Every structure is written in structure tokens, then in C-alpha cells.
PDB file of C-alpha atoms in Angstrom:
ATOM      1  CA  UNK A  13     -27.304 -73.065  76.080  1.00 76.00           C
ATOM      2  CA  UNK A  14     -30.911 -73.186  77.375  1.00 91.00           C
ATOM      3  CA  UNK A  15     -29.845 -74.339  80.850  1.00 93.00           C
ATOM      4  CA  UNK A  16     -27.043 -71.765  80.933  1.00 92.00           C
ATOM      5  CA  UNK A  17     -29.523 -68.958  80.150  1.00 94.00           C
ATOM      6  CA  UNK A  18     -31.787 -70.211  82.954  1.00 96.00           C
ATOM      7  CA  UNK A  19     -28.866 -70.328  85.393  1.00 93.00           C
ATOM      8  CA  UNK A  20     -27.483 -66.887  84.557  1.00 93.00           C
ATOM      9  CA  UNK A  21     -30.697 -64.953  83.914  1.00 95.00           C
ATOM     10  CA  UNK A  22     -33.545 -66.695  85.739  1.00 96.00           C
ATOM     11  CA  UNK A  23     -32.174 -68.203  88.963  1.00 95.00           C
ATOM     12  CA  UNK A  24     -31.514 -64.747  90.512  1.00 96.00           C
ATOM     13  CA  UNK A  25     -35.250 -64.020  90.196  1.00 97.00           C
ATOM     14  CA  UNK A  26     -36.344 -67.048  92.242  1.00 96.00           C
ATOM     15  CA  UNK A  27     -36.626 -66.981  96.019  1.00 95.00           C
ATOM     16  CA  UNK A  28     -34.971 -69.951  97.801  1.00 93.00           C
ATOM     17  CA  UNK A  29     -33.373 -71.274  94.616  1.00 93.00           C
ATOM     18  CA  UNK A  30     -29.576 -71.473  94.612  1.00 90.00           C
ATOM     19  CA  UNK A  31     -27.004 -72.477  92.036  1.00 90.00           C
ATOM     20  CA  UNK A  32     -24.069 -74.702  92.961  1.00 90.00           C
ATOM     21  CA  UNK A  33     -21.557 -75.253  90.173  1.00 86.00           C
ATOM     22  CA  UNK A  34     -20.080 -78.756  90.064  1.00 87.00           C
ATOM     23  CA  UNK A  35     -17.442 -78.989  87.308  1.00 90.00           C
ATOM     24  CA  UNK A  36     -18.140 -81.836  84.892  1.00 91.00           C
ATOM     25  CA  UNK A  37     -21.572 -82.665  86.356  1.00 91.00           C
ATOM     26  CA  UNK A  38     -24.715 -82.667  84.217  1.00 92.00           C
ATOM     27  CA  UNK A  39     -27.081 -79.868  85.260  1.00 94.00           C
ATOM     28  CA  UNK A  40     -29.840 -80.995  87.579  1.00 94.00           C
ATOM     29  CA  UNK A  41     -32.277 -79.480  90.023  1.00 94.00           C
ATOM     30  CA  UNK A  42     -31.831 -80.958  93.494  1.00 92.00           C
ATOM     31  CA  UNK A  43     -34.817 -80.477  95.784  1.00 92.00           C
ATOM     32  CA  UNK A  44     -34.041 -80.385  99.505  1.00 89.00           C
ATOM     33  CA  UNK A  45     -36.225 -80.549 102.598  1.00 86.00           C
ATOM     34  CA  UNK A  46     -36.137 -77.883 105.303  1.00 82.00           C
ATOM     35  CA  UNK A  47     -33.550 -80.093 107.023  1.00 86.00           C
ATOM     36  CA  UNK A  48     -31.477 -80.089 103.796  1.00 87.00           C
ATOM     37  CA  UNK A  49     -32.234 -83.738 103.094  1.00 90.00           C
ATOM     38  CA  UNK A  50     -32.296 -84.589  99.404  1.00 91.00           C
ATOM     39  CA  UNK A  51     -35.839 -85.218  98.189  1.00 91.00           C
ATOM     40  CA  UNK A  52     -35.442 -85.491  94.422  1.00 92.00           C
ATOM     41  CA  UNK A  53     -33.043 -84.878  91.522  1.00 93.00           C
ATOM     42  CA  UNK A  54     -34.415 -83.629  88.215  1.00 95.00           C
ATOM     43  CA  UNK A  55     -32.090 -83.661  85.175  1.00 95.00           C
ATOM     44  CA  UNK A  56     -32.202 -80.391  83.218  1.00 95.00           C
ATOM     45  CA  UNK A  57     -29.990 -81.134  80.175  1.00 93.00           C
ATOM     46  CA  UNK A  58     -32.831 -81.993  77.801  1.00 94.00           C
ATOM     47  CA  UNK A  59     -35.164 -79.196  78.926  1.00 96.00           C
ATOM     48  CA  UNK A  60     -35.646 -75.777  77.367  1.00 96.00           C
ATOM     49  CA  UNK A  61     -35.352 -72.610  79.417  1.00 97.00           C
ATOM     50  CA  UNK A  62     -39.136 -72.188  79.248  1.00 97.00           C
ATOM     51  CA  UNK A  63     -39.733 -75.756  80.445  1.00 97.00           C
ATOM     52  CA  UNK A  64     -37.361 -75.281  83.380  1.00 96.00           C
ATOM     53  CA  UNK A  65     -39.055 -71.999  84.374  1.00 96.00           C
ATOM     54  CA  UNK A  66     -42.495 -73.602  84.151  1.00 96.00           C
ATOM     55  CA  UNK A  67     -41.397 -76.603  86.238  1.00 95.00           C
ATOM     56  CA  UNK A  68     -39.764 -74.446  88.928  1.00 95.00           C
ATOM     57  CA  UNK A  69     -42.915 -72.342  89.245  1.00 94.00           C
ATOM     58  CA  UNK A  70     -45.104 -75.465  89.347  1.00 93.00           C
ATOM     59  CA  UNK A  71     -42.902 -76.732  92.183  1.00 93.00           C
ATOM     60  CA  UNK A  72     -43.875 -73.583  94.095  1.00 93.00           C
ATOM     61  CA  UNK A  73     -40.788 -71.385  93.841  1.00 94.00           C
ATOM     62  CA  UNK A  74     -41.645 -67.676  93.982  1.00 96.00           C
ATOM     63  CA  UNK A  75     -40.417 -65.612  91.027  1.00 96.00           C
ATOM     64  CA  UNK A  76     -39.630 -61.964  91.789  1.00 96.00           C
ATOM     65  CA  UNK A  77     -39.891 -59.096  89.289  1.00 95.00           C
ATOM     66  CA  UNK A  78     -36.234 -58.173  89.919  1.00 96.00           C
ATOM     67  CA  UNK A  79     -33.474 -59.957  91.870  1.00 95.00           C
ATOM     68  CA  UNK A  80     -33.713 -57.384  94.703  1.00 95.00           C
ATOM     69  CA  UNK A  81     -37.527 -57.246  94.885  1.00 97.00           C
ATOM     70  CA  UNK A  82     -39.070 -58.064  98.276  1.00 96.00           C
ATOM     71  CA  UNK A  83     -40.692 -61.442  98.787  1.00 95.00           C
ATOM     72  CA  UNK A  84     -44.244 -61.373 100.183  1.00 93.00           C
ATOM     73  CA  UNK A  85     -44.623 -62.840 103.668  1.00 92.00           C
ATOM     74  CA  UNK A  86     -46.648 -65.824 102.459  1.00 90.00           C
ATOM     75  CA  UNK A  87     -43.798 -66.870 100.137  1.00 91.00           C
ATOM     76  CA  UNK A  88     -40.912 -66.542 102.616  1.00 90.00           C
ATOM     77  CA  UNK A  89     -40.648 -70.315 103.031  1.00 88.00           C
ATOM     78  CA  UNK A  90     -41.784 -71.221  99.510  1.00 87.00           C
ATOM     79  CA  UNK A  91     -41.737 -73.768  98.043  1.00 88.00           C
ATOM     80  CA  UNK A  92     -41.951 -75.588 101.385  1.00 78.00           C
ATOM     81  CA  UNK A  93     -45.122 -77.547 101.777  1.00 64.00           C
ATOM     82  CA  UNK A  94     -46.806 -78.396 105.094  1.00 58.00           C
ATOM     83  CA  UNK A  95     -45.079 -81.183 106.973  1.00 54.00           C
ATOM     84  CA  UNK A  96     -46.512 -84.594 106.115  1.00 55.00           C
ATOM     85  CA  UNK A  97     -48.603 -86.390 108.709  1.00 56.00           C
ATOM     86  CA  UNK A  98     -46.400 -88.926 110.449  1.00 57.00           C
ATOM     87  CA  UNK A  99     -47.614 -92.489 110.075  1.00 58.00           C
ATOM     88  CA  UNK A 100     -47.746 -94.757 113.127  1.00 62.00           C
ATOM     89  CA  UNK A 101     -44.818 -97.160 113.553  1.00 63.00           C
ATOM     90  CA  UNK A 102     -45.052-100.252 111.395  1.00 62.00           C
ATOM     91  CA  UNK A 103     -45.968-103.589 112.906  1.00 59.00           C
ATOM     92  CA  UNK A 104     -43.109-106.099 113.235  1.00 58.00           C
ATOM     93  CA  UNK A 105     -42.598-108.439 110.265  1.00 58.00           C
ATOM     94  CA  UNK A 106     -44.853-111.502 110.264  1.00 61.00           C
ATOM     95  CA  UNK A 107     -42.050-113.871 109.253  1.00 58.00           C
ATOM     96  CA  UNK A 108     -40.768-113.984 112.844  1.00 57.00           C
ATOM     97  CA  UNK A 109     -37.557-112.143 111.997  1.00 56.00           C
ATOM     98  CA  UNK A 110     -36.799-108.960 113.835  1.00 53.00           C
ATOM     99  CA  UNK A 111     -35.103-106.111 112.004  1.00 53.00           C
ATOM    100  CA  UNK A 112     -31.453-105.600 112.948  1.00 53.00           C
ATOM    101  CA  UNK A 113     -30.880-102.937 115.568  1.00 52.00           C
ATOM    102  CA  UNK A 114     -28.549-100.070 114.829  1.00 48.00           C
ATOM    103  CA  UNK A 115     -25.613 -99.308 117.099  1.00 50.00           C
ATOM    104  CA  UNK A 116     -26.442 -95.632 116.854  1.00 49.00           C
ATOM    105  CA  UNK A 117     -29.626 -94.011 118.049  1.00 51.00           C
ATOM    106  CA  UNK A 118     -31.794 -92.952 115.152  1.00 51.00           C
ATOM    107  CA  UNK A 119     -33.128 -89.416 114.963  1.00 49.00           C
ATOM    108  CA  UNK A 120     -35.756 -89.227 112.216  1.00 51.00           C
ATOM    109  CA  UNK A 121     -36.191 -85.512 112.809  1.00 52.00           C
ATOM    110  CA  UNK A 122     -32.597 -84.635 111.907  1.00 49.00           C
TER     111      UNK A 122
END
């Protein structure tokens, strides 16, 4: 009942937070990157409505006063964080083995 109250009453107040109903699935918060890559899954079943609200706000989601309230400019892309600094390519393994090459070109930015 706590998760259901969050879904029906609180989600409409958060900017960039969407609900997708999956019949039979346990409720969880799925965090996605700007490229819609899955970053993390957080189970919600054992959390209270207050705990879920606190967590979502700590993650950086902007909570509006009403579902139709405007979102300030600085929160338009919230909760997106600055892009991480890319690390230089790793050195080849020291065991003399080379990693297998993929048949397909890799595109880390997609």
C-alpha cells in the first residue's frame, strides 16, 4: 500500500520520473542514463512512502508543488549529473593474452 500511494500520489509531482507498470513484477526504481542505459535497480517493496520520497529527492529528482507546476531552468535535466571524466584506455593484459575482438564495431557513446 505504501508503494501504491507513492506511485499514484507522488510520482506526478516529480520531474523526469515516470511509472511503467509491469504486471506481476515487484516494484522497483530503475535509474537510467541520458542514453537510457540502465544504471541501477532499487527494490521498493520493503520501503515506506516517506522513505521512497526521501530517496528520490536525495537522488536529485525535482519535486514540484503541483503536477502542472513549471520546473525551474536549473532542474530541467535533473537528476542528471555531469558526465564522468573518461579514463584513458586500459593497458593490454600482462599475461600475454589479447582480449577477443568483437565482430561489430563498438560505440561506447551509444
